Amino acid sequence: GLHKEFDIIFNGIKEQATSEFNANKEEMEKVAKNSTGSEKEAEAMFNSFEIVLEALKISTYSVENINDMGDKAELQIKVKTVDFIKLTEELLENYKSKNNVSEEEFLMESMEEMLKKVKKGKAPMIEQEMTVQMFKENDKWSIDDNTKNALMGKMIGSQKGTIFSF
């Protein structure tokens, strides 16, 4: 039962993020265009949003252990998602063969390549462990916002476990 309940929560996070992204797509494109001077930078910034979303979509988990305490439960899980550090390192390996391009320019140009790699399932993956506290409220299992943010952080490959600090 708890495994299925957690599955609903995990997939709910994916659906919520995807629909928020799609709902705010035009707004994000505007923000990207306004906050950067160039079309190229704006495109790279927007691609980076999409890369994070794709990483979230392809993230999976496995439950290692469940401690069921009635109205509370503790799950030990492993979240598998894109390893952005390795992905960036792989791209920077290619950078060494480029002569007169700055590292920043190269990474900007590589955003599209990163997106393709992630979408095709060719990006390096990382597995991170996490403890999830679940609680039952009105016969429905859920997790608190801090846990949801930490889980989302893991789902997008953040090694610090939050959305805001990679």
Coordinates of N, CA and C in Angstrom, one line a residue:
G1 N 0.8 -1.2 0.0 CA 0.0 0.0 0.0 C 0.8 1.3 0.0
L2 N 1.8 1.3 0.9 CA 2.6 2.5 1.0 C 3.5 2.8 -0.2
H3 N 3.9 1.7 -0.9 CA 4.7 1.8 -2.1 C 3.8 2.5 -3.1
K4 N 2.6 2.1 -3.3 CA 1.7 2.7 -4.3 C 1.4 4.1 -3.9
E5 N 1.2 4.4 -2.6 CA 0.9 5.8 -2.2 C 2.1 6.7 -2.5
F6 N 3.3 6.2 -2.3 CA 4.5 7.0 -2.6 C 4.6 7.2 -4.1
D7 N 4.2 6.2 -4.9 CA 4.2 6.3 -6.3 C 3.3 7.5 -6.8
I8 N 2.2 7.6 -6.2 CA 1.2 8.6 -6.5 C 1.9 10.0 -6.2
I9 N 2.5 10.1 -5.1 CA 3.2 11.4 -4.7 C 4.3 11.7 -5.7
F10 N 5.2 10.7 -6.0 CA 6.3 10.9 -6.9 C 5.9 11.4 -8.2
N11 N 4.9 10.7 -8.8 CA 4.4 11.0 -10.1 C 3.6 12.3 -10.1
G12 N 3.0 12.6 -9.0 CA 2.3 13.9 -8.8 C 3.2 15.1 -8.9
I13 N 4.4 14.9 -8.4 CA 5.4 16.0 -8.4 C 5.8 16.2 -9.9
K14 N 6.0 15.1 -10.6 CA 6.4 15.2 -12.1 C 5.3 15.9 -12.9
E15 N 4.0 15.5 -12.6 CA 2.9 16.1 -13.3 C 2.7 17.6 -13.0
Q16 N 2.9 17.9 -11.7 CA 2.8 19.3 -11.3 C 3.8 20.2 -12.0
A17 N 5.1 19.7 -11.9 CA 6.2 20.5 -12.5 C 6.0 20.6 -14.0
T18 N 5.6 19.6 -14.7 CA 5.4 19.6 -16.1 C 4.3 20.6 -16.5
S19 N 3.2 20.6 -15.8 CA 2.1 21.5 -16.1 C 2.4 22.9 -15.8
E20 N 3.2 23.1 -14.7 CA 3.6 24.5 -14.4 C 4.5 25.0 -15.4
F21 N 5.5 24.1 -15.9 CA 6.4 24.5 -16.9 C 5.6 24.9 -18.2
N22 N 4.7 24.0 -18.6 CA 3.9 24.3 -19.8 C 3.1 25.5 -19.7
A23 N 2.5 25.8 -18.6 CA 1.7 26.9 -18.3 C 2.5 28.2 -18.4
N24 N 3.7 28.2 -18.0 CA 4.6 29.4 -17.9 C 5.6 29.5 -18.9
K25 N 5.5 28.6 -19.9 CA 6.5 28.6 -21.0 C 6.8 29.9 -21.7
E26 N 5.7 30.6 -22.1 CA 5.8 31.9 -22.7 C 6.4 32.9 -21.8
E27 N 6.0 32.9 -20.5 CA 6.5 33.8 -19.5 C 8.0 33.6 -19.3
M28 N 8.4 32.3 -19.3 CA 9.8 32.0 -19.1 C 10.7 32.5 -20.3
E29 N 10.1 32.3 -21.5 CA 10.8 32.8 -22.7 C 11.0 34.3 -22.6
K30 N 9.9 35.0 -22.2 CA 10.0 36.5 -22.0 C 11.1 36.9 -21.0
V31 N 11.0 36.2 -19.9 CA 12.0 36.5 -18.8 C 13.4 36.2 -19.3
A32 N 13.6 35.1 -20.0 CA 14.9 34.8 -20.6 C 15.4 35.9 -21.6
K33 N 14.5 36.4 -22.4 CA 14.8 37.4 -23.4 C 15.1 38.7 -22.7
N34 N 14.3 39.1 -21.7 CA 14.5 40.4 -21.0 C 15.7 40.4 -20.1
S35 N 16.1 39.3 -19.5 CA 17.2 39.3 -18.6 C 18.6 39.1 -19.3
T36 N 18.6 38.7 -20.5 CA 19.8 38.6 -21.3 C 19.9 39.5 -22.4
G37 N 21.0 39.9 -22.8 CA 21.2 40.8 -23.9 C 21.0 40.1 -25.3
S38 N 21.3 38.9 -25.4 CA 21.4 38.2 -26.7 C 20.3 37.1 -26.8
E39 N 20.0 36.9 -28.1 CA 19.1 35.9 -28.4 C 19.7 34.5 -28.0
K40 N 21.0 34.4 -28.3 CA 21.7 33.1 -28.0 C 21.6 32.8 -26.5
E41 N 21.9 33.8 -25.6 CA 21.8 33.6 -24.2 C 20.4 33.3 -23.7
A42 N 19.4 33.9 -24.3 CA 18.0 33.7 -24.0 C 17.6 32.2 -24.3
E43 N 18.1 31.8 -25.5 CA 17.8 30.4 -25.9 C 18.4 29.4 -25.0
A44 N 19.7 29.7 -24.6 CA 20.4 28.8 -23.7 C 19.7 28.7 -22.3
M45 N 19.3 29.9 -21.8 CA 18.6 29.9 -20.5 C 17.3 29.1 -20.6
F46 N 16.5 29.3 -21.7 CA 15.3 28.6 -21.8 C 15.6 27.1 -21.9
N47 N 16.6 26.7 -22.7 CA 16.9 25.3 -22.8 C 17.3 24.7 -21.5
S48 N 18.0 25.5 -20.6 CA 18.3 25.0 -19.3 C 17.1 24.7 -18.5
F49 N 16.0 25.5 -18.6 CA 14.8 25.2 -17.9 C 14.2 23.8 -18.4
E50 N 14.3 23.7 -19.7 CA 13.7 22.5 -20.3 C 14.5 21.2 -20.0
I51 N 15.9 21.4 -19.9 CA 16.7 20.3 -19.5 C 16.4 19.8 -18.1
V52 N 16.2 20.7 -17.2 CA 15.8 20.4 -15.8 C 14.5 19.6 -15.8
L53 N 13.5 20.1 -16.6 CA 12.2 19.5 -16.6 C 12.3 18.1 -17.2
E54 N 13.1 17.9 -18.2 CA 13.3 16.6 -18.8 C 14.0 15.6 -17.8
A55 N 14.9 16.1 -17.1 CA 15.6 15.3 -16.0 C 14.5 14.9 -15.0
L56 N 13.7 15.7 -14.6 CA 12.6 15.4 -13.7 C 11.7 14.3 -14.2
K57 N 11.3 14.5 -15.5 CA 10.4 13.5 -16.1 C 11.0 12.1 -16.2
I58 N 12.3 12.0 -16.4 CA 12.9 10.7 -16.5 C 13.4 10.1 -15.2
S59 N 13.3 10.9 -14.1 CA 13.8 10.4 -12.9 C 12.9 9.2 -12.4
T60 N 13.6 8.3 -11.7 CA 12.9 7.1 -11.2 C 13.3 6.9 -9.7
Y61 N 12.7 6.0 -9.1 CA 13.1 5.7 -7.7 C 12.9 4.3 -7.4
S62 N 13.6 3.8 -6.4 CA 13.3 2.5 -5.8 C 13.2 2.6 -4.3
V63 N 12.4 1.8 -3.7 CA 12.2 1.8 -2.3 C 13.1 0.8 -1.7
E64 N 14.0 1.2 -0.8 CA 15.0 0.3 -0.2 C 14.4 -0.3 1.1
N65 N 13.6 0.5 1.8 CA 13.1 0.0 3.1 C 11.9 0.9 3.4
I66 N 10.9 0.2 4.1 CA 9.7 0.9 4.6 C 9.5 0.6 6.0
N67 N 9.4 1.7 6.8 CA 9.1 1.5 8.2 C 7.7 2.1 8.5
D68 N 6.7 1.2 8.5 CA 5.3 1.6 8.7 C 4.9 1.7 10.1
M69 N 4.5 2.9 10.5 CA 4.1 3.2 11.9 C 2.7 3.6 12.1
G70 N 1.8 3.0 11.3 CA 0.4 3.4 11.3 C 0.1 4.6 10.5
D71 N 0.0 5.8 11.2 CA -0.4 7.0 10.5 C 0.9 7.7 10.0
K72 N 2.1 7.2 10.3 CA 3.3 7.7 9.8 C 4.1 6.6 9.2
A73 N 5.0 7.0 8.3 CA 5.9 6.0 7.7 C 7.2 6.7 7.3
E74 N 8.2 5.9 7.3 CA 9.5 6.3 6.8 C 10.0 5.4 5.7
L75 N 10.3 6.0 4.6 CA 10.7 5.3 3.4 C 12.2 5.6 3.1
Q76 N 13.0 4.6 3.0 CA 14.4 4.8 2.5 C 14.3 4.6 1.0
I77 N 14.6 5.6 0.2 CA 14.5 5.5 -1.3 C 15.8 5.8 -1.9
K78 N 16.0 5.4 -3.2 CA 17.1 5.8 -4.0 C 16.4 6.5 -5.2
V79 N 16.8 7.7 -5.5 CA 16.3 8.4 -6.6 C 17.4 8.4 -7.7
K80 N 17.0 8.0 -8.9 CA 17.9 8.0 -10.1 C 17.5 9.0 -11.1
T81 N 18.5 9.9 -11.4 CA 18.2 10.9 -12.4 C 19.5 11.4 -13.1
V82 N 19.4 12.4 -13.9 CA 20.6 12.9 -14.7 C 21.6 13.4 -13.7
D83 N 22.9 13.1 -14.0 CA 24.0 13.6 -13.3 C 24.6 14.8 -14.1
F84 N 24.1 16.0 -13.7 CA 24.5 17.2 -14.4 C 26.0 17.5 -14.3
I85 N 26.6 17.1 -13.2 CA 28.0 17.4 -13.0 C 28.8 16.6 -14.1
K86 N 28.5 15.3 -14.2 CA 29.1 14.5 -15.2 C 28.8 14.9 -16.6
L87 N 27.6 15.3 -16.8 CA 27.1 15.7 -18.1 C 27.9 17.0 -18.6
T88 N 28.1 17.9 -17.7 CA 28.8 19.1 -17.9 C 30.3 18.8 -18.2
E89 N 30.8 17.9 -17.3 CA 32.2 17.5 -17.5 C 32.5 16.8 -18.9
E90 N 31.5 16.0 -19.3 CA 31.6 15.4 -20.6 C 31.6 16.4 -21.7
L91 N 30.8 17.5 -21.6 CA 30.8 18.5 -22.6 C 32.1 19.3 -22.6
L92 N 32.6 19.6 -21.4 CA 33.8 20.4 -21.3 C 35.0 19.6 -21.8
E93 N 34.9 18.3 -21.9 CA 36.0 17.5 -22.5 C 36.0 17.9 -24.0
N94 N 34.8 18.0 -24.6 CA 34.8 18.4 -26.0 C 35.3 19.8 -26.2
Y95 N 35.1 20.6 -25.2 CA 35.4 22.1 -25.3 C 36.9 22.2 -25.5
K96 N 37.7 21.3 -25.0 CA 39.2 21.4 -25.1 C 39.6 21.4 -26.6
S97 N 38.8 20.8 -27.4 CA 39.2 20.8 -28.9 C 38.8 22.0 -29.6
K98 N 37.9 22.8 -29.0 CA 37.5 24.1 -29.6 C 38.6 25.2 -29.3
N99 N 39.0 25.9 -30.3 CA 40.1 26.8 -30.2 C 39.7 28.2 -29.6
N100 N 38.9 28.9 -30.4 CA 38.7 30.3 -30.0 C 37.3 30.6 -29.4
V101 N 36.8 29.7 -28.7 CA 35.5 29.9 -28.0 C 35.7 29.9 -26.5
S102 N 35.0 30.9 -25.9 CA 35.1 30.9 -24.4 C 34.3 29.8 -23.8
E103 N 34.7 29.4 -22.6 CA 34.0 28.3 -21.9 C 32.6 28.6 -21.8
E104 N 32.2 29.8 -21.4 CA 30.9 30.2 -21.3 C 30.1 30.1 -22.6
E105 N 30.7 30.6 -23.6 CA 30.0 30.5 -25.0 C 29.8 29.1 -25.4
F106 N 30.8 28.3 -25.1 CA 30.7 26.8 -25.4 C 29.6 26.2 -24.7
L107 N 29.5 26.4 -23.4 CA 28.4 25.8 -22.6 C 27.0 26.3 -23.1
M108 N 27.0 27.6 -23.4 CA 25.7 28.1 -24.0 C 25.3 27.3 -25.2
E109 N 26.3 27.1 -26.1 CA 26.0 26.4 -27.3 C 25.7 25.0 -27.1
S110 N 26.2 24.4 -26.0 CA 26.0 23.0 -25.6 C 24.7 22.7 -25.0
M111 N 23.9 23.7 -24.6 CA 22.7 23.5 -24.0 C 21.7 22.6 -24.8
E112 N 21.7 22.9 -26.1 CA 20.9 22.1 -27.0 C 21.3 20.7 -27.0
E113 N 22.6 20.5 -27.1 CA 23.2 19.1 -27.1 C 22.8 18.4 -25.8
M114 N 22.9 19.1 -24.7 CA 22.6 18.6 -23.4 C 21.1 18.1 -23.4
L115 N 20.2 19.0 -23.9 CA 18.8 18.7 -24.0 C 18.6 17.4 -24.8
K116 N 19.2 17.3 -25.9 CA 19.1 16.1 -26.8 C 19.5 14.9 -26.1
K117 N 20.7 15.0 -25.4 CA 21.2 13.8 -24.7 C 20.2 13.3 -23.6
V118 N 19.7 14.3 -22.8 CA 18.8 14.0 -21.7 C 17.5 13.4 -22.3
K119 N 16.9 14.0 -23.4 CA 15.7 13.5 -24.0 C 15.9 12.1 -24.6
K120 N 17.1 11.8 -25.1 CA 17.3 10.5 -25.7 C 17.7 9.4 -24.7
G121 N 17.9 9.8 -23.4 CA 18.3 8.9 -22.4 C 19.8 8.6 -22.4
K122 N 20.5 9.5 -23.0 CA 22.0 9.2 -23.2 C 22.8 10.0 -22.2
A123 N 22.2 10.7 -21.3 CA 22.9 11.4 -20.2 C 23.4 10.5 -19.1
P124 N 24.5 10.8 -18.5 CA 24.9 10.0 -17.4 C 23.9 10.1 -16.2
M125 N 23.7 9.1 -15.5 CA 22.8 9.1 -14.4 C 23.5 9.0 -13.0
I126 N 22.8 9.4 -12.0 CA 23.3 9.3 -10.6 C 22.1 8.8 -9.8
E127 N 22.5 8.0 -8.7 CA 21.6 7.5 -7.8 C 21.9 8.1 -6.4
Q128 N 20.9 8.7 -5.8 CA 21.1 9.3 -4.5 C 20.0 8.7 -3.5
E129 N 20.5 8.5 -2.3 CA 19.6 8.0 -1.3 C 18.9 9.1 -0.5
M130 N 17.7 8.8 0.0 CA 17.0 9.8 0.7 C 16.0 9.1 1.6
T131 N 15.7 9.8 2.8 CA 14.7 9.3 3.7 C 13.5 10.2 3.5
V132 N 12.3 9.6 3.3 CA 11.1 10.3 3.1 C 10.1 10.0 4.3
Q133 N 9.7 11.1 5.0 CA 8.7 10.9 6.0 C 7.3 11.1 5.4
M134 N 6.5 10.1 5.5 CA 5.1 10.2 5.0 C 4.2 10.3 6.2
F135 N 3.0 11.0 6.1 CA 2.0 11.0 7.1 C 0.7 10.9 6.5
K136 N -0.2 10.3 7.3 CA -1.6 10.1 6.8 C -2.5 11.2 7.4
E137 N -3.2 11.9 6.6 CA -4.1 12.9 7.0 C -5.4 12.7 6.2
N138 N -6.6 12.6 6.9 CA -7.9 12.4 6.3 C -7.8 11.2 5.4
D139 N -7.2 10.1 5.8 CA -7.1 8.9 5.0 C -6.2 9.0 3.8
K140 N -5.5 10.1 3.7 CA -4.6 10.3 2.5 C -3.2 10.5 2.9
W141 N -2.3 9.7 2.2 CA -0.9 9.8 2.5 C -0.3 11.0 1.8
S142 N 0.6 11.8 2.5 CA 1.3 12.9 1.9 C 2.7 13.1 2.5
I143 N 3.4 14.1 2.0 CA 4.7 14.5 2.6 C 4.7 16.0 2.7
D144 N 5.5 16.5 3.6 CA 5.4 18.0 3.8 C 6.2 18.7 2.7
D145 N 6.1 20.0 2.7 CA 6.7 20.8 1.6 C 8.2 20.7 1.6
N146 N 8.8 20.7 2.8 CA 10.3 20.6 2.8 C 10.8 19.3 2.2
T147 N 10.1 18.2 2.5 CA 10.4 16.9 1.9 C 10.1 16.9 0.4
K148 N 9.0 17.5 0.0 CA 8.7 17.6 -1.4 C 9.8 18.4 -2.2
N149 N 10.2 19.5 -1.6 CA 11.3 20.3 -2.2 C 12.6 19.5 -2.3
A150 N 12.9 18.8 -1.2 CA 14.2 18.0 -1.2 C 14.1 16.8 -2.3
L151 N 12.9 16.2 -2.3 CA 12.7 15.1 -3.3 C 12.8 15.7 -4.7
M152 N 12.1 16.8 -5.0 CA 12.2 17.4 -6.3 C 13.7 17.8 -6.6
G153 N 14.4 18.2 -5.6 CA 15.8 18.5 -5.8 C 16.6 17.3 -6.3
K154 N 16.3 16.2 -5.6 CA 17.0 14.9 -6.1 C 16.5 14.5 -7.5
M155 N 15.2 14.7 -7.7 CA 14.7 14.3 -9.0 C 15.3 15.1 -10.2
I156 N 15.8 16.3 -9.9 CA 16.4 17.1 -11.0 C 17.9 17.0 -10.9
G157 N 18.4 16.1 -10.1 CA 19.9 15.9 -10.1 C 20.7 16.8 -9.1
S158 N 20.0 17.5 -8.3 CA 20.8 18.4 -7.3 C 21.4 17.5 -6.3
Q159 N 22.7 17.6 -6.1 CA 23.4 16.7 -5.2 C 23.3 17.3 -3.7
K160 N 22.8 18.5 -3.6 CA 22.7 19.1 -2.3 C 21.3 18.8 -1.8
G161 N 20.4 18.3 -2.7 CA 19.1 17.9 -2.3 C 18.1 19.0 -2.2
T162 N 18.4 20.2 -2.7 CA 17.3 21.3 -2.8 C 17.3 21.8 -4.2
I163 N 16.2 22.5 -4.5 CA 16.1 23.0 -5.9 C 17.0 24.1 -6.1
F164 N 17.3 24.8 -5.1 CA 18.0 26.1 -5.2 C 19.5 26.0 -5.2
S165 N 20.1 24.9 -4.7 CA 21.5 24.9 -4.6 C 22.1 23.6 -5.2
F166 N 22.7 23.7 -6.4 CA 23.3 22.5 -7.0 C 24.6 22.3 -6.3

